[in-house]
Coordinates of C-alpha atoms and ligand atoms in Angstrom, one line a residue:
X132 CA -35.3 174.9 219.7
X133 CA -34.0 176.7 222.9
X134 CA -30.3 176.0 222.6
X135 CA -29.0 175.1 226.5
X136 CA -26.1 177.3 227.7
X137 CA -23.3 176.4 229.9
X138 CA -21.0 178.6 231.8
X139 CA -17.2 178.2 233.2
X140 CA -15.5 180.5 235.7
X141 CA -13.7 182.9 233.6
X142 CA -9.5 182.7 235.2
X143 CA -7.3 185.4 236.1
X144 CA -4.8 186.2 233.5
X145 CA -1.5 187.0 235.8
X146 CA 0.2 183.7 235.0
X147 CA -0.2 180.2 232.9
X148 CA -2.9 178.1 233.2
X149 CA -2.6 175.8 235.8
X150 CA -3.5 172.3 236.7
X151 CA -6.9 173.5 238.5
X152 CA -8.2 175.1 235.9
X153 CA -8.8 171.9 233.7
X154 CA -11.8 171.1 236.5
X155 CA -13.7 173.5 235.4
X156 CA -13.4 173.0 231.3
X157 CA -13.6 169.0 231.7
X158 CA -16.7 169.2 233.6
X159 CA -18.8 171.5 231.8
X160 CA -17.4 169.5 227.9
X161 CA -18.4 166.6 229.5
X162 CA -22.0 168.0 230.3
X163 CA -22.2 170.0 227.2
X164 CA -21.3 166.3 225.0
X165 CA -24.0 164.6 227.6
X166 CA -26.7 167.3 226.7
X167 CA -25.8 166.8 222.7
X168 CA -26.1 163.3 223.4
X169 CA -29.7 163.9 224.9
X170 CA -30.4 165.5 221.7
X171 CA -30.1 169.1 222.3
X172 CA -28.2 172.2 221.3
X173 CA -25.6 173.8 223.6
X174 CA -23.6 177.0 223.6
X175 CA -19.9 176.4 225.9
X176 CA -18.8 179.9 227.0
X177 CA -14.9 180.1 227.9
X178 CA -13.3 183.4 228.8
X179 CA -10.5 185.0 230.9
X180 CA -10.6 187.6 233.9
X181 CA -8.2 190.4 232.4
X182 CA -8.6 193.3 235.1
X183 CA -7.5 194.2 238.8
X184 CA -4.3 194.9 240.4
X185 CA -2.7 191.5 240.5
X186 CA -2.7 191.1 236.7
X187 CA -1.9 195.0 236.5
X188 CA 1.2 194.6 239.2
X189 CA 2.3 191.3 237.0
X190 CA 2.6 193.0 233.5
X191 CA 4.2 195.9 235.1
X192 CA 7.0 193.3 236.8
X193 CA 7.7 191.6 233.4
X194 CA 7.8 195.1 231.5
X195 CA 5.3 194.7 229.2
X196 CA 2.0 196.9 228.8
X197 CA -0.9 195.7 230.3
X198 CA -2.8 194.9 227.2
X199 CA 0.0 193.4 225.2
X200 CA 0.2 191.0 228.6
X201 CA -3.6 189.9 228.6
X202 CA -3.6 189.5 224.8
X203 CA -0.2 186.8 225.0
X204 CA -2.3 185.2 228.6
X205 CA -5.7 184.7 226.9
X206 CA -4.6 183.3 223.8
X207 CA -2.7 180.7 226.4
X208 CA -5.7 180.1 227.9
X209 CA -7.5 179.4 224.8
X210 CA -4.9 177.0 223.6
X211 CA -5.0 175.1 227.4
X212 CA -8.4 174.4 226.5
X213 CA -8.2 173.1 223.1
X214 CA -5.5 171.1 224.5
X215 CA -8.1 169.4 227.0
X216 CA -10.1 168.3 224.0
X217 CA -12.7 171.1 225.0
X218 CA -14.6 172.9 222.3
X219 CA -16.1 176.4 223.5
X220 CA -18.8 178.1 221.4
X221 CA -18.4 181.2 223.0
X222 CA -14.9 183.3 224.3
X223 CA -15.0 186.1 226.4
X224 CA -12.6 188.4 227.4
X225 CA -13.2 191.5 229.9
X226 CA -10.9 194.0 228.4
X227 CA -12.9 193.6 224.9
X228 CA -14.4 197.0 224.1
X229 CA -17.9 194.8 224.1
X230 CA -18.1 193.8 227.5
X231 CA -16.8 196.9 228.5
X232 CA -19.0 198.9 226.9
X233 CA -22.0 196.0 228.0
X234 CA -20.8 196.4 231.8
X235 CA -21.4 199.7 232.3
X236 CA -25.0 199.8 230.9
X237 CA -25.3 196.9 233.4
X238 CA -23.7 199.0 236.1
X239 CA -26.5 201.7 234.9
X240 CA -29.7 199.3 235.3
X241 CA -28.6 198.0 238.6
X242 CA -28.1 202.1 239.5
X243 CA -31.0 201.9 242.0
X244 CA -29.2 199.2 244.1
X245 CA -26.0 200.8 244.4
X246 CA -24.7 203.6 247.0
X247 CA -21.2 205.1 247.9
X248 CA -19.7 204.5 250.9
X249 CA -16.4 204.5 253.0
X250 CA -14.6 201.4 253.8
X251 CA -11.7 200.7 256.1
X252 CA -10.6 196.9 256.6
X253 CA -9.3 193.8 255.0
X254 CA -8.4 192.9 251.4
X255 CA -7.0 189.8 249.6
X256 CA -5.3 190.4 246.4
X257 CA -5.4 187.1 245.7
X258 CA -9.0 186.0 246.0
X259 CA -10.0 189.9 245.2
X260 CA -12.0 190.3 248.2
X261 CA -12.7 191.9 250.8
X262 CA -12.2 190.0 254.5
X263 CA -14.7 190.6 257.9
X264 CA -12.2 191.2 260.9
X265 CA -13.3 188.3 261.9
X266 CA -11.9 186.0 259.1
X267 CA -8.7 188.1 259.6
X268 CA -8.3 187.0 263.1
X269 CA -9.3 183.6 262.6
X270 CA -6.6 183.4 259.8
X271 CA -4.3 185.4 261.8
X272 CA -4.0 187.8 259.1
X273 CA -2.7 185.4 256.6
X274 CA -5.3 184.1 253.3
X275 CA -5.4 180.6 253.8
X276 CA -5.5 179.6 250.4
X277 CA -3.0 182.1 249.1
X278 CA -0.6 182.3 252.2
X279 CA -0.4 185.9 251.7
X280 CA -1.2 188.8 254.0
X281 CA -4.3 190.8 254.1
X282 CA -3.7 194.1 253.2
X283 CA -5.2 197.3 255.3
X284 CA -7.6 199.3 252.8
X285 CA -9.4 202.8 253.7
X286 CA -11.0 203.9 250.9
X287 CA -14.6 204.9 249.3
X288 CA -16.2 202.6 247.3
X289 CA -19.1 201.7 245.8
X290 CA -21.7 198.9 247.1
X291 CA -24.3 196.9 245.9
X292 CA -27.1 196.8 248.2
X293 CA -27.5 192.9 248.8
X294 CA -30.0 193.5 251.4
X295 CA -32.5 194.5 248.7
X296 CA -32.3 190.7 247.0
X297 CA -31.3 188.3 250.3
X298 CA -34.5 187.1 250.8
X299 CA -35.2 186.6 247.5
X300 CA -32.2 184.7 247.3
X301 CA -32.7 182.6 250.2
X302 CA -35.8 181.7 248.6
X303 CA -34.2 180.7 245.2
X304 CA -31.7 178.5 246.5
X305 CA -34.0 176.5 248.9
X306 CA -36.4 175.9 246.9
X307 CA -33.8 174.6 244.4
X308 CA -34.9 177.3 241.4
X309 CA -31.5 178.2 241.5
X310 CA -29.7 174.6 242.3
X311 CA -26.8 174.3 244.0
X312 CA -25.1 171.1 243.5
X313 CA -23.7 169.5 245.9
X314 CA -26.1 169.9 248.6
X315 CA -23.6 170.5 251.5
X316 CA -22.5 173.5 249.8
X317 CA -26.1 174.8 248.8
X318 CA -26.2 174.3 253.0
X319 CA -23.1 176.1 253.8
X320 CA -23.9 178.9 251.4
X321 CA -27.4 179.3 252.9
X322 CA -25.5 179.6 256.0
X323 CA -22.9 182.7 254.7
X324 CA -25.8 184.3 253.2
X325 CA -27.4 185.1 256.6
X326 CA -24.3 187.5 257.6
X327 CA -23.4 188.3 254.2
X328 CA -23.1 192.3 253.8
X329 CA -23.4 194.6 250.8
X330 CA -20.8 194.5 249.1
X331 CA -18.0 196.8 247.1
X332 CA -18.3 197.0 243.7
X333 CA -15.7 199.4 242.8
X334 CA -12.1 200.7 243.7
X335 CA -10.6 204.2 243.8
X336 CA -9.1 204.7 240.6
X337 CA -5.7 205.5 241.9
X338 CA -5.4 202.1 243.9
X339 CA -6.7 200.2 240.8
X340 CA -6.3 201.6 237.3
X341 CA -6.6 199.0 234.8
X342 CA -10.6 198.3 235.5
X343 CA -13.6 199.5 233.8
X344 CA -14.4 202.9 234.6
X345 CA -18.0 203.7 236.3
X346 CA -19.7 205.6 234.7
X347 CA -20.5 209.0 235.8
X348 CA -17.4 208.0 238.1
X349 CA -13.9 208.9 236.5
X350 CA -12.4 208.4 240.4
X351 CA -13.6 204.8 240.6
X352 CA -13.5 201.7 238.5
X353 CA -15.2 198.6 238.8
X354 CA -14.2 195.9 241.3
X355 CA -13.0 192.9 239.5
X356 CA -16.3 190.6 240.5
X357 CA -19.3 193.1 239.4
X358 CA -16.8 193.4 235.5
X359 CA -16.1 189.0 236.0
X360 CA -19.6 188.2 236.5
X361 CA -21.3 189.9 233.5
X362 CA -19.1 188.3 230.9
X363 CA -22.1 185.6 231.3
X364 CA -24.7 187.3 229.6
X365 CA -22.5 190.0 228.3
X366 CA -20.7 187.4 225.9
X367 CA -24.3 186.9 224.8
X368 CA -24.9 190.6 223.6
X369 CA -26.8 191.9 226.8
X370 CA -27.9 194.4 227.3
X371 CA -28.0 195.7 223.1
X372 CA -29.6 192.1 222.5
X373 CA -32.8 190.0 223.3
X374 CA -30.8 186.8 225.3
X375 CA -34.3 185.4 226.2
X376 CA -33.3 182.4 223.7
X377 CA -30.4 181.5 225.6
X378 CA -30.7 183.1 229.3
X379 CA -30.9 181.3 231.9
X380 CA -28.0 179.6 231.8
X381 CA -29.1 175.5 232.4
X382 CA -25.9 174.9 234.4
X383 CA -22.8 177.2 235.6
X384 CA -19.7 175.3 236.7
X385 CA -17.7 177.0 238.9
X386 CA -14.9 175.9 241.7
X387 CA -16.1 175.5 245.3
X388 CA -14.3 178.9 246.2
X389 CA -16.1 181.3 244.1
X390 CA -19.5 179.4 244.8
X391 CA -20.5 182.5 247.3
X392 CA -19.9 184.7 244.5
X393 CA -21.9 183.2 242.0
X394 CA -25.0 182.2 244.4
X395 CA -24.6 185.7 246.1
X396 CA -23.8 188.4 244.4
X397 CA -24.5 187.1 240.5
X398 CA -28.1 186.8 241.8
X399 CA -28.4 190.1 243.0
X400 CA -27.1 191.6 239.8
X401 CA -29.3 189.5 238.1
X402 CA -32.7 190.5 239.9
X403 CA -31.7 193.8 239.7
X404 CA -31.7 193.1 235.9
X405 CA -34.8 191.5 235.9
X406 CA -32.9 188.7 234.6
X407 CA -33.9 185.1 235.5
X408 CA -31.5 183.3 237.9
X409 CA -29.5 179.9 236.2
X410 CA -31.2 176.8 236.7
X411 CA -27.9 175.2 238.4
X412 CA -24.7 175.7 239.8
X413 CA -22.1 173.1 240.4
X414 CA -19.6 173.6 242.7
X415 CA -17.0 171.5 242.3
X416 CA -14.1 170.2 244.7
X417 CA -10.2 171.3 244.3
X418 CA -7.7 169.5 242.5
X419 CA -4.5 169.0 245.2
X420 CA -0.9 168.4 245.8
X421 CA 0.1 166.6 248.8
X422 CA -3.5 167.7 250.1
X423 CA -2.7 171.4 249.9
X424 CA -4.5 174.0 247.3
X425 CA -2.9 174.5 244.2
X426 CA -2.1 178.2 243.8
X427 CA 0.2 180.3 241.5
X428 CA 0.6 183.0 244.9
X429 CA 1.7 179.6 246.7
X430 CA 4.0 178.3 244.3
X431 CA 2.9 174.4 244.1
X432 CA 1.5 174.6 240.6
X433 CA 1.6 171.0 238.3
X434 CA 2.0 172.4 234.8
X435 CA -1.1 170.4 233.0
X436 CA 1.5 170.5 229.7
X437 CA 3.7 168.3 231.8
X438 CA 1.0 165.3 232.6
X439 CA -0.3 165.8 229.0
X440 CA 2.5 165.2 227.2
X441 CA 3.2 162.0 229.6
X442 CA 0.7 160.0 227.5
X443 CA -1.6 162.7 225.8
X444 CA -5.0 163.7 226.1
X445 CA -7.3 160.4 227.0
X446 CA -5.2 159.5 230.1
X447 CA -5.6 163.2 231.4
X448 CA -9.6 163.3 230.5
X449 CA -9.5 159.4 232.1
X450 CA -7.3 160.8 235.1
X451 CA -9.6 163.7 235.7
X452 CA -12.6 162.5 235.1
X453 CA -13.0 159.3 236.6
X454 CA -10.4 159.3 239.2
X455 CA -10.9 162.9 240.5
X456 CA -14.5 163.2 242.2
X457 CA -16.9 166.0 240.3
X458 CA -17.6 167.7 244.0
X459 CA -15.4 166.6 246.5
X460 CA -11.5 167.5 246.5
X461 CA -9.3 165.2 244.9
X462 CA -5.2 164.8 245.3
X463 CA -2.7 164.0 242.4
X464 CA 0.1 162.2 242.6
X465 CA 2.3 161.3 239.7
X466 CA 2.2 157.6 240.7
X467 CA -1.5 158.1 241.2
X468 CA -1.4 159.5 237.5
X469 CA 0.7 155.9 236.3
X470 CA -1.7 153.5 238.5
X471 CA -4.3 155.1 236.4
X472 CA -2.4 154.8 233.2
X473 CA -2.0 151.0 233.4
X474 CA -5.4 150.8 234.7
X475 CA -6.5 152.1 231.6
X476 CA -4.2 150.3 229.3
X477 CA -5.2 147.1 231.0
X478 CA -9.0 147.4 231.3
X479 CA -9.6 148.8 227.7
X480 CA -6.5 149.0 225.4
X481 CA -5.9 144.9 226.2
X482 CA -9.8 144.7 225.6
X483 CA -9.7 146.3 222.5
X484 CA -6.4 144.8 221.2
X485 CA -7.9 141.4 222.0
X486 CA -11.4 141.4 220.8
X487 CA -10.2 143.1 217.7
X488 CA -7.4 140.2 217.1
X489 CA -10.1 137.6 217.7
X490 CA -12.7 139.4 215.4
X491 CA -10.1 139.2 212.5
X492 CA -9.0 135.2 213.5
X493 CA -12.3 134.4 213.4
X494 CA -13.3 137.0 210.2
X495 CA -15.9 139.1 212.4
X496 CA -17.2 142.3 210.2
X497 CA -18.1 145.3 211.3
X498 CA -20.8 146.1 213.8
X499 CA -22.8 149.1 214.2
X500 CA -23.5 151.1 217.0
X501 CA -26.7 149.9 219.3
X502 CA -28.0 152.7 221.3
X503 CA -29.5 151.0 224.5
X504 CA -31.4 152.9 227.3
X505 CA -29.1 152.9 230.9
X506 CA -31.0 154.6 233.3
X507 CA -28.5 154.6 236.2
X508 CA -26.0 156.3 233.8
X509 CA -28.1 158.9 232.5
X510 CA -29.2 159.6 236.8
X511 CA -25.8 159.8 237.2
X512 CA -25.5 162.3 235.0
X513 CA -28.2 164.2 235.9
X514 CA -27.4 164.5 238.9
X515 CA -23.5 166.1 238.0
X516 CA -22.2 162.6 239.3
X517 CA -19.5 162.2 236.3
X518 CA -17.4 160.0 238.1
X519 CA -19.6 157.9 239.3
X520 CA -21.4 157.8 235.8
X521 CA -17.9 156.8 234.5
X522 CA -17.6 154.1 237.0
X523 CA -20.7 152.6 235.2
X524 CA -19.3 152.5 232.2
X525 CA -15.9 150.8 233.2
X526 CA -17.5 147.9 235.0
X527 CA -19.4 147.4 231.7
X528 CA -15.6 147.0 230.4
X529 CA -14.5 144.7 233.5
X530 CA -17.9 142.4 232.2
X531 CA -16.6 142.3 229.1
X532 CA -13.0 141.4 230.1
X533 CA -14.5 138.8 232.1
X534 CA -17.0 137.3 229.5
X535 CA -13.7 137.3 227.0
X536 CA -12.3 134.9 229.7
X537 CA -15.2 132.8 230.5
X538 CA -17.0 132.2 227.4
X539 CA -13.3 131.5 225.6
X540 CA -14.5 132.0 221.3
X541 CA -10.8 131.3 220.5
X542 CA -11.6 127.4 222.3
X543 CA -15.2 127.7 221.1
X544 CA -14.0 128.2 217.6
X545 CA -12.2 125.1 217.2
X546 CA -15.0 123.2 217.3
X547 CA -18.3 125.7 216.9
X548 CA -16.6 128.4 214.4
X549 CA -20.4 130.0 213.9
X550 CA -20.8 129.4 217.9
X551 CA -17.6 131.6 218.1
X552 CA -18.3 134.5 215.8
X553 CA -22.0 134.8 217.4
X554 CA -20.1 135.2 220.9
X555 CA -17.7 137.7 219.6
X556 CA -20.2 139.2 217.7
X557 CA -22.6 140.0 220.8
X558 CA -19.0 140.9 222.1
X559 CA -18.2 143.8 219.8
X560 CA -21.9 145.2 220.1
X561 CA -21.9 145.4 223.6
X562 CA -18.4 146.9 223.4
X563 CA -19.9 149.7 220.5
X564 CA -23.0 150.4 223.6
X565 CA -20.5 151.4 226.1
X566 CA -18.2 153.1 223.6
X567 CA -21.1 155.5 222.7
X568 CA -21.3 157.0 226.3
X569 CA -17.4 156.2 226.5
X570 CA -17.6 159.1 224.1
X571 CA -18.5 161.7 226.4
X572 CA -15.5 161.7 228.8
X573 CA -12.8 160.9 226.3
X574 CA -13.9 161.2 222.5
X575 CA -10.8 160.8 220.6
X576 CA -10.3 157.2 222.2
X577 CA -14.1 156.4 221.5
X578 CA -13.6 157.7 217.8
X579 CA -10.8 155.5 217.7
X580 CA -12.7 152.2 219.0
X581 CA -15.3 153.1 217.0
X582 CA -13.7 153.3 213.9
X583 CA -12.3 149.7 214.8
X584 CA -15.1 148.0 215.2
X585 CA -17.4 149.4 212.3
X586 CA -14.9 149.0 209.5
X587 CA -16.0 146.4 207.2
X588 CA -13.0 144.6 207.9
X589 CA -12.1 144.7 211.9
X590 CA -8.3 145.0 212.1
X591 CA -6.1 145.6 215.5
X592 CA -4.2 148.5 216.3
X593 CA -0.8 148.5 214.6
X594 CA 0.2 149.5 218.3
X595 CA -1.9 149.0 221.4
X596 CA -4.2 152.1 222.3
X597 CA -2.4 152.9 225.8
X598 CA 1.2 151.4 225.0
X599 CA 3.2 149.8 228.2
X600 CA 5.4 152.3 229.6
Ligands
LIG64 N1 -11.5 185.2 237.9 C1 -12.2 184.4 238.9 C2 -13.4 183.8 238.3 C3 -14.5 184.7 237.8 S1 -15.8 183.9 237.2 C4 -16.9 185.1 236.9 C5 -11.3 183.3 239.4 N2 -10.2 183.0 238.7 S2 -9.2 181.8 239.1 O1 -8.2 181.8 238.0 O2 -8.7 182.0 240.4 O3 -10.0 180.5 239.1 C6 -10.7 180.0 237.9 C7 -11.4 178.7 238.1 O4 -10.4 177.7 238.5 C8 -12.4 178.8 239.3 O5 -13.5 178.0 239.1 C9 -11.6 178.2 240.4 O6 -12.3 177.6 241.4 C10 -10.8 177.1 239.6 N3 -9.6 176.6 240.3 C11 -8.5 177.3 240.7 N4 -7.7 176.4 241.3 C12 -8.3 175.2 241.4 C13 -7.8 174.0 241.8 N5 -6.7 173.8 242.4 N6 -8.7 172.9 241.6 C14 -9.8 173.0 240.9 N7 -10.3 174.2 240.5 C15 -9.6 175.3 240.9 O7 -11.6 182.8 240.5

């Protein structure tokens, strides 16, 4: 069987991981447990972004050598994302002799594409990018999402000729082969693309020295995004390996700021590969504070350690997954964060404390697990709609809160007992439906409820799922 592969962005190893970076992991474990639910076999990459100046500049101010730096930052990353309960298949890291190695054989095959030129203008450290004068004056010099001024560059670098693979891209992306999810950014992209030049795929070594070299190039190394964007298929063993068995990726998840980058230039590499494009990519919206971007260059970073050790792991994945919206921004608050809590401990911990106390009154057994068709869930998930597909699931909850109230086993029972223990019965099976999607978004609660209610005996809790604060 072809196994389906799922991409993240890979971060930028100058600090901790922060708050926004969970979107990315939550989202594509979610869609990788969806697609093993569906029946089929998926390969998770993770990675981290370990060249450029800003990571460089950052090792050099704490006094420690580069490498030694990106070893300590990766191995954070990778234990920020088994702390979100997300299991990668794959890890890649762009100082690793592989992808180094793999990156400039890449840079080789695309050699008919690229050309040296000279470049005077704009740069962003932050967003490692170069800026048109005309976003410079519209921002009055200053990057809007990392408050920091452009800096003046005049230097040769390489390019990648774009022009040779616009319309071909163009194409792509409106005829959905390569989907963009959500629509109004596959629009706004289509938009950029039109004015979008070639662009630089390397620095002068002696304004950037911890890159990749290029080959037959000591003077240069590569540009962050060219080195960033082949960890994808690098991770899989391209070019020394077949990745036909893998390649295309079936979905990349990527934040709505590096969308360009990944329905521009990723493209571009790829046809000049001869690689086919991804079927999807999912752009999805930003995680805020008081409405404003949450950036380690501006300063307003939640630490994700902070909210997880609050009330652990299922009120994060709850948090972010239903409450934050899979493409659209979405603000956090701590007493955002609490409403939720309660929310959580009142719709499904009191539902689960309940049922289970009535089940042993009224010596219920076990149940097993009916799988039942829902074909508004599954086209929500289809369509990247997690939230929404969540939303599903929890009025299925509310019902069953509801039915627990209306149909009242614990009155029926004094004078029906088999009456009662049919009711709770039909209870705990619907309960065990829902719990098996429940599963997807936050697993170790679903274990948990499903381990309840298929014991042989059904016992409560010993303490309520989502204790009271
Ligand atoms: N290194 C590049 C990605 C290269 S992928 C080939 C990069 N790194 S990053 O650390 O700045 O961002 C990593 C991911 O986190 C991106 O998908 C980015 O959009 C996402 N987020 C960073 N801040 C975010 C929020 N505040 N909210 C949600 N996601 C955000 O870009």
């Amino acid at each position: 069987m072809k196994e389906s592969y799922i991409t993240t962005a890979i971060p930028y190893v100058n600090g901790n991981p922060h708050l926004g970076h969970a979107m990315d992991y939550l989202l594509a474990d979610t869609l990788r447990r969806y697609m093993m639910y569906c029946g089929k076999k998926v390969r998770l990459q993770a990675g981290t972004d370990e060249h450029g100046n800003k990571i460089f500049k950052k090792a050099a101010e704490q006094g420690i050598p580069t490498q030694d730096f990106v070893d300590q930052n990766a191995a954070k990353f990778q234990d920020f994302i088994h702390s979100l309960g997300v299991e990668y298949t794959d890890f890649v890291r762009t100082t690793n002799p592989d992808h180094e190695r793999r990156c400039q054989e890449i840079w080789k095959r695309l050699s008919d594409h690229i050309y040296k030129d000279s470049y005077e203008g704009w740069y962003c450290e932050g967003c490692e990018n170069f800026v048109t004068d005309k976003e410079h004056d519209e921002n009055d010099g200053i990057c809007p999402d990392h408050k920091k001024p452009y800096i003046k560059l005049s230097e040769e670098n390489y390019y990648l000729r774009i022009s040779d693979f616009k319309d071909r891209i163009r194409d792509a992306i409106e005829s959905d082969e390569l989907k963009i999810t959500p629509t109004f950014r596959k629009k706004e992209f289509l938009n950029l693309l039109k004015d979008m030049p070639d662009v630089s795929i390397s620095r002068p070594k002696e304004q950037v020295e911890w890159g990749i070299p290029v080959p037959g190039d000591e003077s240069q190394v590569m540009y962050v995004w060219i080195d960033a964007l082949a960890n994808y298929i690098t991770i899989l063993g391209y070019p020394d390996e077949d990745i036909s068995d893998i390649w295309p990726a079936d979905t990349q998840v990527v934040g709505k700021d590096i969308l360009r980058f990944h329905a521009g230039i990723w493209p571009a590499m790829l046809m000049g590969l001869d690689l086919p494009l991804s079927h999807n990519l999912l752009a999805h919206g930003f995680i805020t504070v008081n409405g404003e971007k949450m950036s380690k260059s501006i300063g307003n970073v939640v630490d994700p350690q902070e909210i997880l050790a609050k009330h652990g792991l299922t009120p994060f994945r709850y948090y972010f997954l239903r409450h934050a919206s899979t493409t659209e921004d979405s603000d956090f608050t701590w007493y955002k964060y609490e409403a939720s809590y309660n929310e959580l401990a009142n719709d499904l911990g009191n539902l689960v404390q309940r049922l289970a106390t009535l089940c042993k009154k009224n010596a219920v057994t076990g149940r097993k697990v009916n799988k039942v068709a829902n074909a508004d869930f599954d086209s929500r998930m289809q369509k990247y709609e997690f939230n929404f597909a969540f939303d599903i699931l929890w009025d299925g909850i509310s019902e069953l809160n509801k039915r627990i109230d209306t149909e009242k086993p614990w009155a029926v029972a004094k004078e029906d007992p088999a009456k009662a223990k049919e009711i709770l019965e039909k209870l705990v099976d619907d309960l065990l439906t829902i719990d098996d999607r429940l599963a997807l978004f936050l697993p170790d609660c679903a274990k948990q409820i499903e381990e309840i209610f298929t014991a042989s005996e059904i016992t409560p809790p010993a303490t309520p799922l989502f204790p009271k604060n």
